[in-house]
């Protein structure tokens, strides 16, 4: 009743939104959605180097209140720090963008792969996970060096370098390993001493094997491969990083420049991926952004470099709600109409439909996906991973993951037969039923 009342009052007030400062509106919306358990995290918006909005809401997975200085996982936003680490070594003359991967790991069979192609994800490297799943225990976590040894042994095929952009976190695992080999320091130590400490990122850290999990110290042999993820930070610390990139504090602007340039491909087209950053460049917009997705987590750092605006949001245990929350906050900031997001509902589906969906679907985007039914529930499992995720129905043909923002659709032909499976509303991602 309390949240319904707040929602009603807010709608009345928002009809005269021109009387309200946008920061007040954002705070009102985030308070409501946080009370409704749709947002747990931090939001920071800056304009021309001045923070205009910075607040924290909700609780973390331990049930503790999230504050402005609470460190949260940023998933793939970590790649921006890996890229800067590599470029620091370039700036200092310790390596070149044209250096080959095999200069540092001659045992790997990818002789044409360069540092630059790893950074812009045009290396053509295969995904290493299928090899790990085939030859090792895919339920365990392996260090970078263990993965490199495995790949060197079994030599999974790759494609031609520069042929196309292919998002693959394994590129950044290799880059972090190269940082360690060239600098002679653990990746976590290098990032802390060369990025976090110099610009005052006091609440940021890279996962390291000395940390304890659930009160138990980790063994020296255990630890996830670093480089593509596993950094914890805050919205404010990410803002400090964003601002430092406008100066020579971390890198010379000459070296940094290529991070925000489109990547030429072999066919003459351009990829909109720089060095860790997605790029949106038009006559009016010069935007670079990076997004991190984890298990019910979502983070993003968005930079508008033509007018030095910054938008940062971190979801800790509410990542599956990111679209609605982000859309509302972004529209309020830009003075556009908005809707207050609501919880996703479970559709009362006739489970007899599930038999039509069970099977395997092959697509270029996702590989082979297996759909199974157990106890009147539908599950999705990517090949060759052992784990599966429940598909929660939102209509007769659309489903979502409870802990992620991904939404799926079973596409039907003109006769109502299942043709394929893909992302909701995007038939171009569809994999055909086998």
Coordinates of N, CA and C in Angstrom, one line a residue, residues 28-225:
X28 N 13.3 10.5 -6.8 CA 12.0 10.0 -6.4 C 11.7 8.6 -7.1
X29 N 12.1 8.5 -8.4 CA 11.9 7.3 -9.1 C 12.7 6.2 -8.5
X30 N 14.0 6.4 -8.3 CA 14.9 5.4 -7.8 C 14.5 5.0 -6.4
X31 N 14.0 5.9 -5.6 CA 13.5 5.5 -4.3 C 12.3 4.6 -4.4
X32 N 11.4 4.9 -5.3 CA 10.2 4.0 -5.5 C 10.6 2.6 -6.0
X33 N 11.5 2.6 -7.0 CA 11.8 1.3 -7.6 C 12.7 0.5 -6.6
X34 N 13.5 1.2 -5.8 CA 14.3 0.5 -4.8 C 13.4 -0.1 -3.7
X35 N 12.4 0.6 -3.3 CA 11.4 0.1 -2.3 C 10.7 -1.1 -2.9
X36 N 10.5 -1.2 -4.2 CA 9.9 -2.3 -4.9 C 10.8 -3.4 -5.3
X37 N 12.1 -3.3 -4.8 CA 13.1 -4.3 -5.0 C 13.5 -4.4 -6.5
X38 N 13.5 -3.3 -7.2 CA 13.9 -3.3 -8.6 C 15.2 -2.7 -8.8
X39 N 15.8 -2.0 -7.8 CA 17.1 -1.4 -8.0 C 17.9 -1.4 -6.7
X40 N 19.1 -2.0 -6.8 CA 20.0 -2.0 -5.7 C 21.4 -1.6 -6.2
X41 N 21.8 -0.4 -6.0 CA 23.0 0.0 -6.6 C 23.3 1.5 -6.4
X42 N 24.0 2.0 -7.4 CA 24.5 3.4 -7.4 C 24.3 4.0 -8.8
X43 N 24.0 5.3 -8.8 CA 23.9 6.1 -10.0 C 24.7 7.4 -9.9
X44 N 25.4 7.8 -10.9 CA 26.1 9.0 -10.9 C 26.0 9.7 -12.3
X45 N 25.7 10.9 -12.3 CA 25.6 11.7 -13.5 C 26.4 13.0 -13.3
X46 N 27.3 13.2 -14.3 CA 28.1 14.4 -14.3 C 28.0 15.2 -15.6
X47 N 28.1 16.5 -15.5 CA 28.1 17.4 -16.7 C 29.2 18.4 -16.6
X48 N 30.0 18.4 -17.6 CA 31.2 19.3 -17.7 C 32.1 19.2 -16.4
X49 N 32.3 18.0 -16.0 CA 33.2 17.8 -14.9 C 32.7 18.0 -13.5
X50 N 31.4 18.3 -13.5 CA 30.7 18.5 -12.2 C 29.7 17.4 -11.9
X51 N 29.7 16.8 -10.8 CA 28.7 15.8 -10.4 C 27.4 16.5 -10.1
X52 N 26.4 16.1 -10.9 CA 25.0 16.6 -10.7 C 24.1 15.7 -9.8
X53 N 24.4 14.4 -9.9 CA 23.6 13.4 -9.2 C 24.5 12.3 -8.8
X54 N 24.4 11.9 -7.5 CA 25.2 10.8 -7.0 C 24.5 10.2 -5.8
X55 N 23.9 9.0 -5.9 CA 23.2 8.4 -4.8 C 23.3 6.9 -4.9
X56 N 23.0 6.3 -3.7 CA 23.0 4.8 -3.6 C 21.7 4.4 -3.0
X57 N 21.3 3.1 -3.4 CA 20.0 2.6 -3.0 C 20.1 1.1 -2.7
X58 N 19.2 0.7 -1.9 CA 19.0 -0.8 -1.7 C 20.0 -1.5 -0.9
X59 N 20.1 -2.8 -1.1 CA 21.0 -3.6 -0.3 C 21.8 -4.5 -1.3
X60 N 23.0 -5.0 -0.8 CA 23.7 -6.0 -1.6 C 23.3 -7.4 -1.3
X61 N 24.0 -8.4 -1.9 CA 23.6 -9.8 -1.7 C 23.8 -10.3 -0.3
X62 N 24.5 -9.6 0.5 CA 24.6 -9.9 1.9 C 23.5 -9.2 2.8
X63 N 22.6 -8.5 2.2 CA 21.6 -7.8 2.9 C 22.0 -6.5 3.5
X64 N 23.2 -6.0 3.2 CA 23.7 -4.8 3.8 C 23.4 -3.6 2.9
X65 N 23.1 -2.5 3.6 CA 22.8 -1.3 2.8 C 23.9 -0.9 1.9
X66 N 23.6 -0.6 0.6 CA 24.5 -0.1 -0.3 C 24.7 1.4 -0.1
X67 N 26.0 1.8 0.1 CA 26.3 3.2 0.3 C 27.1 3.7 -0.9
X68 N 27.4 5.0 -1.0 CA 28.2 5.5 -2.1 C 29.6 4.9 -2.2
X69 N 30.1 4.5 -1.0 CA 31.5 3.9 -1.0 C 31.5 2.4 -1.0
X70 N 30.3 1.7 -1.2 CA 30.2 0.3 -1.3 C 30.8 -0.2 -2.6
X71 N 31.8 -1.1 -2.5 CA 32.4 -1.6 -3.8 C 31.5 -2.7 -4.3
X72 N 31.2 -2.6 -5.6 CA 30.3 -3.5 -6.3 C 31.0 -4.1 -7.5
X73 N 30.6 -5.3 -7.9 CA 31.2 -5.9 -9.1 C 30.8 -5.2 -10.4
X74 N 31.8 -4.9 -11.2 CA 31.5 -4.2 -12.5 C 31.6 -5.1 -13.7
X75 N 31.9 -6.4 -13.5 CA 31.9 -7.3 -14.6 C 32.8 -6.8 -15.8
X76 N 32.2 -6.8 -17.0 CA 33.0 -6.4 -18.2 C 33.5 -5.0 -18.3
X77 N 33.0 -4.1 -17.4 CA 33.6 -2.8 -17.4 C 35.1 -2.9 -17.0
X78 N 35.4 -4.0 -16.4 CA 36.8 -4.2 -16.1 C 37.7 -4.2 -17.3
X79 N 37.2 -4.5 -18.5 CA 38.0 -4.5 -19.7 C 38.6 -3.1 -20.0
X80 N 38.0 -2.0 -19.5 CA 38.5 -0.7 -19.8 C 39.8 -0.5 -19.0
X81 N 40.0 -1.2 -17.9 CA 41.2 -1.1 -17.1 C 42.3 -1.9 -17.6
X82 N 41.9 -3.1 -18.2 CA 42.8 -3.9 -18.9 C 43.4 -3.2 -20.1
X83 N 42.6 -2.5 -20.9 CA 43.0 -1.8 -22.1 C 44.0 -0.7 -21.7
X84 N 43.6 0.1 -20.6 CA 44.5 1.2 -20.2 C 45.9 0.6 -19.7
X85 N 45.8 -0.6 -19.0 CA 47.1 -1.2 -18.5 C 48.0 -1.5 -19.7
X86 N 47.4 -2.1 -20.7 CA 48.2 -2.4 -21.9 C 48.8 -1.1 -22.6
X87 N 47.9 -0.1 -22.7 CA 48.4 1.2 -23.3 C 49.4 1.9 -22.5
X88 N 49.4 1.7 -21.1 CA 50.5 2.2 -20.3 C 51.8 1.6 -20.7
X89 N 51.8 0.3 -20.9 CA 53.0 -0.3 -21.3 C 53.5 0.1 -22.7
X90 N 52.5 0.4 -23.5 CA 52.9 1.0 -24.9 C 53.5 2.4 -24.7
X91 N 52.9 3.2 -23.8 CA 53.3 4.6 -23.6 C 54.8 4.5 -23.0
X92 N 55.1 3.5 -22.2 CA 56.4 3.4 -21.6 C 57.4 2.7 -22.5
X93 N 57.0 2.3 -23.7 CA 57.9 1.7 -24.6 C 58.2 0.2 -24.3
X94 N 57.4 -0.4 -23.5 CA 57.6 -1.8 -23.2 C 57.0 -2.8 -24.1
X95 N 56.0 -2.4 -24.9 CA 55.5 -3.2 -26.0 C 54.8 -2.3 -27.0
X96 N 54.5 -2.9 -28.2 CA 53.9 -2.2 -29.3 C 52.5 -2.8 -29.6
X97 N 51.6 -1.9 -30.2 CA 50.3 -2.5 -30.6 C 50.5 -3.5 -31.7
X98 N 51.6 -3.4 -32.4 CA 51.8 -4.4 -33.5 C 52.5 -5.6 -33.1
X99 N 52.9 -5.7 -31.8 CA 53.5 -6.9 -31.2 C 52.6 -8.1 -31.4
X100 N 53.1 -9.3 -31.6 CA 52.3 -10.5 -31.7 C 52.1 -11.2 -30.4
X101 N 50.9 -11.8 -30.3 CA 50.6 -12.6 -29.2 C 51.7 -13.7 -29.0
X102 N 52.2 -14.2 -30.1 CA 53.2 -15.3 -30.0 C 54.6 -14.8 -29.5
X103 N 54.8 -13.4 -29.5 CA 56.0 -12.9 -28.9 C 56.1 -13.2 -27.4
X104 N 54.9 -13.3 -26.8 CA 54.8 -13.5 -25.4 C 54.4 -15.0 -25.0
X105 N 53.6 -15.6 -25.9 CA 53.2 -16.9 -25.7 C 53.4 -17.7 -27.0
X106 N 54.7 -18.1 -27.3 CA 55.0 -18.8 -28.6 C 54.4 -20.1 -28.7
X107 N 53.9 -20.7 -27.6 CA 53.3 -22.0 -27.6 C 51.9 -21.9 -28.2
X108 N 51.3 -20.7 -28.3 CA 49.9 -20.6 -28.8 C 50.0 -20.6 -30.4
X109 N 49.0 -21.2 -31.0 CA 49.1 -21.4 -32.5 C 48.5 -20.2 -33.3
X110 N 48.5 -19.0 -32.8 CA 47.8 -17.9 -33.5 C 48.8 -16.8 -33.8
X111 N 49.6 -17.1 -34.9 CA 50.8 -16.3 -35.3 C 50.4 -14.9 -35.8
X112 N 49.2 -14.7 -36.3 CA 48.8 -13.5 -36.9 C 48.2 -12.5 -35.9
X113 N 47.9 -13.0 -34.7 CA 47.2 -12.2 -33.7 C 48.1 -11.1 -33.1
X114 N 47.7 -9.9 -33.1 CA 48.5 -8.8 -32.5 C 47.9 -8.3 -31.3
X115 N 48.6 -7.5 -30.5 CA 48.1 -6.8 -29.3 C 46.8 -6.0 -29.7
X116 N 47.0 -5.2 -30.8 CA 45.9 -4.4 -31.2 C 44.6 -5.2 -31.5
X117 N 44.8 -6.3 -32.2 CA 43.6 -7.1 -32.6 C 42.9 -7.7 -31.4
X118 N 43.7 -8.0 -30.3 CA 43.1 -8.4 -29.0 C 42.3 -7.3 -28.4
X119 N 42.8 -6.1 -28.4 CA 42.1 -5.0 -27.8 C 40.8 -4.6 -28.5
X120 N 40.8 -4.7 -29.9 CA 39.6 -4.3 -30.6 C 38.8 -5.5 -31.0
X121 N 39.1 -6.7 -30.5 CA 38.4 -7.9 -30.7 C 38.2 -8.3 -32.2
X122 N 39.2 -8.1 -32.9 CA 39.3 -8.6 -34.3 C 40.3 -9.7 -34.5
X123 N 40.7 -10.3 -33.4 CA 41.8 -11.3 -33.4 C 41.4 -12.6 -34.1
X124 N 40.1 -12.9 -34.1 CA 39.7 -14.1 -34.7 C 39.9 -15.3 -33.8
X125 N 40.2 -15.0 -32.5 CA 40.4 -16.1 -31.6 C 39.1 -16.9 -31.4
X126 N 39.2 -18.2 -31.2 CA 38.0 -19.0 -30.8 C 37.7 -18.8 -29.4
X127 N 36.5 -19.1 -29.0 CA 36.2 -19.1 -27.5 C 36.8 -20.3 -26.9
X128 N 37.4 -20.0 -25.7 CA 38.2 -21.1 -25.1 C 37.3 -22.0 -24.2
X129 N 36.0 -21.5 -23.9 CA 35.2 -22.3 -23.0 C 34.8 -23.7 -23.5
X130 N 34.5 -23.9 -24.8 CA 34.3 -25.2 -25.3 C 35.4 -26.2 -25.1
X131 N 36.7 -25.7 -25.3 CA 37.8 -26.5 -25.1 C 38.0 -26.9 -23.6
X132 N 37.7 -25.9 -22.7 CA 37.8 -26.2 -21.3 C 36.7 -27.2 -20.9
X133 N 35.5 -27.0 -21.4 CA 34.4 -27.9 -21.1 C 34.7 -29.3 -21.6
X134 N 35.4 -29.4 -22.7 CA 35.7 -30.7 -23.3 C 36.8 -31.5 -22.6
X135 N 37.8 -30.8 -22.2 CA 39.0 -31.5 -21.6 C 39.2 -31.3 -20.1
X136 N 38.5 -30.3 -19.5 CA 38.6 -30.1 -18.1 C 37.2 -30.1 -17.4
X137 N 37.2 -29.9 -16.1 CA 36.0 -29.9 -15.4 C 35.4 -28.5 -15.5
X138 N 34.3 -28.3 -16.3 CA 33.8 -27.0 -16.6 C 33.1 -26.4 -15.4
X139 N 32.9 -27.1 -14.3 CA 32.3 -26.5 -13.1 C 33.3 -25.8 -12.3
X140 N 34.6 -25.9 -12.6 CA 35.7 -25.3 -11.8 C 36.2 -24.0 -12.6
X141 N 36.9 -23.2 -11.8 CA 37.5 -22.0 -12.4 C 39.0 -22.2 -12.6
X142 N 39.5 -21.8 -13.7 CA 40.9 -22.0 -14.0 C 41.6 -20.6 -14.2
X143 N 42.9 -20.6 -13.8 CA 43.7 -19.4 -14.0 C 44.0 -19.1 -15.4
X144 N 44.5 -17.9 -15.8 CA 44.9 -17.6 -17.1 C 45.9 -18.6 -17.6
X145 N 46.9 -18.8 -16.8 CA 48.0 -19.7 -17.3 C 47.5 -21.1 -17.5
X146 N 46.6 -21.6 -16.7 CA 46.1 -22.9 -17.0 C 45.3 -23.0 -18.3
X147 N 44.5 -21.9 -18.6 CA 43.8 -21.9 -19.8 C 44.8 -21.8 -21.0
X148 N 45.8 -21.0 -20.9 CA 46.8 -20.9 -22.0 C 47.5 -22.2 -22.3
X149 N 47.8 -22.9 -21.2 CA 48.4 -24.3 -21.4 C 47.5 -25.2 -22.1
X150 N 46.2 -25.1 -21.8 CA 45.2 -26.0 -22.4 C 45.0 -25.7 -23.9
X151 N 44.9 -24.4 -24.2 CA 44.7 -24.0 -25.5 C 46.0 -24.3 -26.4
X152 N 47.2 -24.1 -25.8 CA 48.4 -24.5 -26.5 C 48.4 -26.0 -26.8
X153 N 47.8 -26.8 -25.9 CA 47.9 -28.2 -26.1 C 46.9 -28.7 -27.2
X154 N 45.7 -28.2 -27.2 CA 44.6 -28.7 -28.0 C 44.3 -27.8 -29.3
X155 N 44.9 -26.6 -29.3 CA 44.9 -25.7 -30.4 C 43.5 -25.6 -31.2
X156 N 42.5 -25.0 -30.5 CA 41.2 -24.8 -31.1 C 41.4 -23.8 -32.3
X157 N 40.7 -24.1 -33.4 CA 40.8 -23.3 -34.6 C 40.3 -21.9 -34.4
X158 N 41.0 -20.9 -35.1 CA 40.5 -19.5 -35.1 C 40.2 -19.1 -36.5
X159 N 39.6 -17.9 -36.6 CA 39.3 -17.4 -38.0 C 40.4 -16.4 -38.4
X160 N 40.2 -15.7 -39.5 CA 41.3 -14.8 -40.0 C 41.2 -13.5 -39.2
X161 N 42.4 -13.0 -38.8 CA 42.5 -11.8 -38.1 C 42.0 -10.6 -38.9
X162 N 41.1 -9.8 -38.3 CA 40.6 -8.6 -39.0 C 39.5 -8.8 -39.9
X163 N 39.0 -10.1 -40.0 CA 37.9 -10.4 -40.9 C 36.6 -9.8 -40.4
X164 N 36.4 -9.9 -39.1 CA 35.2 -9.3 -38.5 C 35.4 -9.1 -37.0
X165 N 34.5 -8.3 -36.4 CA 34.5 -8.1 -35.0 C 33.9 -9.3 -34.3
X166 N 34.4 -9.8 -33.2 CA 33.9 -10.9 -32.5 C 34.1 -10.7 -31.0
X167 N 33.0 -10.4 -30.3 CA 33.1 -10.1 -28.9 C 33.5 -11.4 -28.2
X168 N 34.6 -11.4 -27.5 CA 35.2 -12.6 -26.9 C 36.1 -12.2 -25.7
X169 N 35.6 -12.4 -24.5 CA 36.4 -12.0 -23.3 C 37.7 -12.7 -23.2
X170 N 37.9 -13.8 -24.0 CA 39.2 -14.5 -23.9 C 40.4 -13.6 -24.4
X171 N 40.0 -12.6 -25.3 CA 41.0 -11.6 -25.8 C 41.6 -10.9 -24.6
X172 N 40.8 -10.5 -23.7 CA 41.2 -9.7 -22.5 C 41.8 -10.5 -21.4
X173 N 41.5 -11.8 -21.3 CA 42.2 -12.6 -20.4 C 43.7 -12.7 -20.9
X174 N 43.9 -12.9 -22.2 CA 45.3 -12.9 -22.7 C 46.0 -11.6 -22.5
X175 N 45.3 -10.5 -22.7 CA 45.9 -9.1 -22.5 C 46.4 -9.0 -21.0
X176 N 45.6 -9.4 -20.1 CA 46.0 -9.3 -18.7 C 47.2 -10.2 -18.4
X177 N 47.2 -11.3 -19.0 CA 48.4 -12.2 -18.9 C 49.6 -11.6 -19.5
X178 N 49.5 -10.8 -20.6 CA 50.6 -10.1 -21.2 C 51.1 -9.0 -20.2
X179 N 50.1 -8.3 -19.6 CA 50.5 -7.3 -18.6 C 51.4 -7.9 -17.5
X180 N 51.0 -9.0 -17.0 CA 51.8 -9.7 -16.0 C 53.2 -10.1 -16.5
X181 N 53.2 -10.6 -17.7 CA 54.5 -11.1 -18.2 C 55.5 -9.9 -18.5
X182 N 54.9 -8.8 -19.1 CA 55.8 -7.7 -19.4 C 56.2 -6.9 -18.2
X183 N 55.2 -6.6 -17.3 CA 55.5 -5.8 -16.1 C 56.2 -6.6 -15.0
X184 N 56.1 -7.9 -15.0 CA 56.7 -8.7 -13.9 C 55.9 -8.6 -12.6
X185 N 54.6 -8.1 -12.7 CA 53.8 -8.0 -11.5 C 52.5 -8.7 -11.7
X186 N 51.8 -9.2 -10.6 CA 50.5 -9.7 -10.8 C 49.6 -8.6 -11.3
X187 N 48.6 -8.9 -12.1 CA 47.7 -8.0 -12.8 C 47.0 -7.1 -11.7
X188 N 46.6 -7.7 -10.6 CA 45.9 -6.9 -9.6 C 46.8 -5.8 -9.0
X189 N 48.1 -6.2 -8.8 CA 49.1 -5.2 -8.3 C 49.3 -4.1 -9.3
X190 N 49.5 -4.5 -10.6 CA 49.7 -3.4 -11.6 C 48.6 -2.4 -11.6
X191 N 47.4 -2.9 -11.7 CA 46.2 -2.0 -11.8 C 46.1 -1.1 -10.5
X192 N 46.3 -1.7 -9.4 CA 46.2 -0.9 -8.1 C 47.3 0.2 -8.1
X193 N 48.5 -0.2 -8.4 CA 49.6 0.8 -8.3 C 49.6 1.8 -9.4
X194 N 49.1 1.5 -10.6 CA 49.3 2.4 -11.7 C 48.0 3.1 -12.1
X195 N 46.8 2.6 -11.6 CA 45.6 3.2 -12.0 C 44.8 3.7 -10.7
X196 N 44.5 2.7 -9.9 CA 43.6 3.0 -8.7 C 44.3 4.0 -7.8
X197 N 45.5 3.8 -7.4 CA 46.1 4.7 -6.4 C 46.4 6.1 -6.9
X198 N 47.0 6.2 -8.1 CA 47.3 7.5 -8.6 C 46.1 8.5 -8.8
X199 N 44.9 7.9 -9.1 CA 43.8 8.8 -9.3 C 42.8 8.8 -8.1
X200 N 43.2 8.1 -7.0 CA 42.3 8.1 -5.8 C 41.1 7.2 -5.8
X201 N 41.2 6.1 -6.6 CA 40.1 5.1 -6.6 C 40.2 4.3 -5.3
X202 N 39.8 4.8 -4.2 CA 40.0 4.2 -2.9 C 39.2 3.0 -2.6
X203 N 38.1 2.8 -3.3 CA 37.2 1.7 -3.1 C 37.1 0.7 -4.2
X204 N 38.2 0.6 -5.0 CA 38.3 -0.3 -6.1 C 39.4 -1.3 -5.9
X205 N 39.1 -2.5 -6.4 CA 40.1 -3.5 -6.3 C 39.9 -4.6 -7.3
X206 N 41.0 -5.3 -7.7 CA 40.9 -6.4 -8.6 C 41.0 -7.6 -7.7
X207 N 40.1 -8.6 -8.0 CA 40.0 -9.8 -7.3 C 41.5 -10.4 -7.2
X208 N 41.9 -10.9 -6.1 CA 43.2 -11.6 -6.0 C 43.1 -12.8 -5.2
X209 N 44.0 -13.7 -5.3 CA 43.9 -15.0 -4.7 C 44.1 -15.0 -3.2
X210 N 44.6 -13.8 -2.7 CA 44.8 -13.7 -1.2 C 43.5 -13.3 -0.5
X211 N 42.5 -12.9 -1.3 CA 41.3 -12.5 -0.6 C 40.5 -13.7 -0.1
X212 N 39.7 -13.5 0.9 CA 38.9 -14.7 1.4 C 37.5 -14.6 0.8
X213 N 36.9 -15.8 0.6 CA 35.5 -15.9 0.2 C 34.8 -16.6 1.3
X214 N 33.7 -16.0 1.8 CA 32.9 -16.6 2.9 C 33.8 -17.0 4.1
X215 N 34.8 -16.1 4.3 CA 35.7 -16.4 5.5 C 36.8 -17.4 5.3
X216 N 36.8 -18.0 4.1 CA 37.8 -19.0 3.9 C 38.9 -18.5 2.9
X217 N 40.2 -18.5 3.3 CA 41.2 -18.0 2.4 C 41.3 -19.0 1.2
X218 N 41.6 -18.4 0.0 CA 41.7 -19.2 -1.2 C 43.1 -19.9 -1.3
X219 N 43.1 -21.0 -1.9 CA 44.4 -21.6 -2.1 C 45.2 -20.9 -3.2
X220 N 46.5 -21.0 -3.3 CA 47.3 -20.3 -4.2 C 47.0 -20.7 -5.6
X221 N 46.4 -21.9 -5.9 CA 46.2 -22.3 -7.2 C 44.8 -21.9 -7.8
X222 N 44.0 -21.4 -6.9 CA 42.6 -21.1 -7.3 C 42.5 -19.6 -7.7
X223 N 41.8 -19.3 -8.7 CA 41.5 -17.9 -9.0 C 41.0 -17.7 -10.4
X224 N 40.0 -16.9 -10.6 CA 39.5 -16.7 -12.0 C 40.5 -16.0 -12.9
X225 N 40.4 -16.3 -14.2 CA 41.3 -15.6 -15.1 C 40.9 -14.1 -15.1

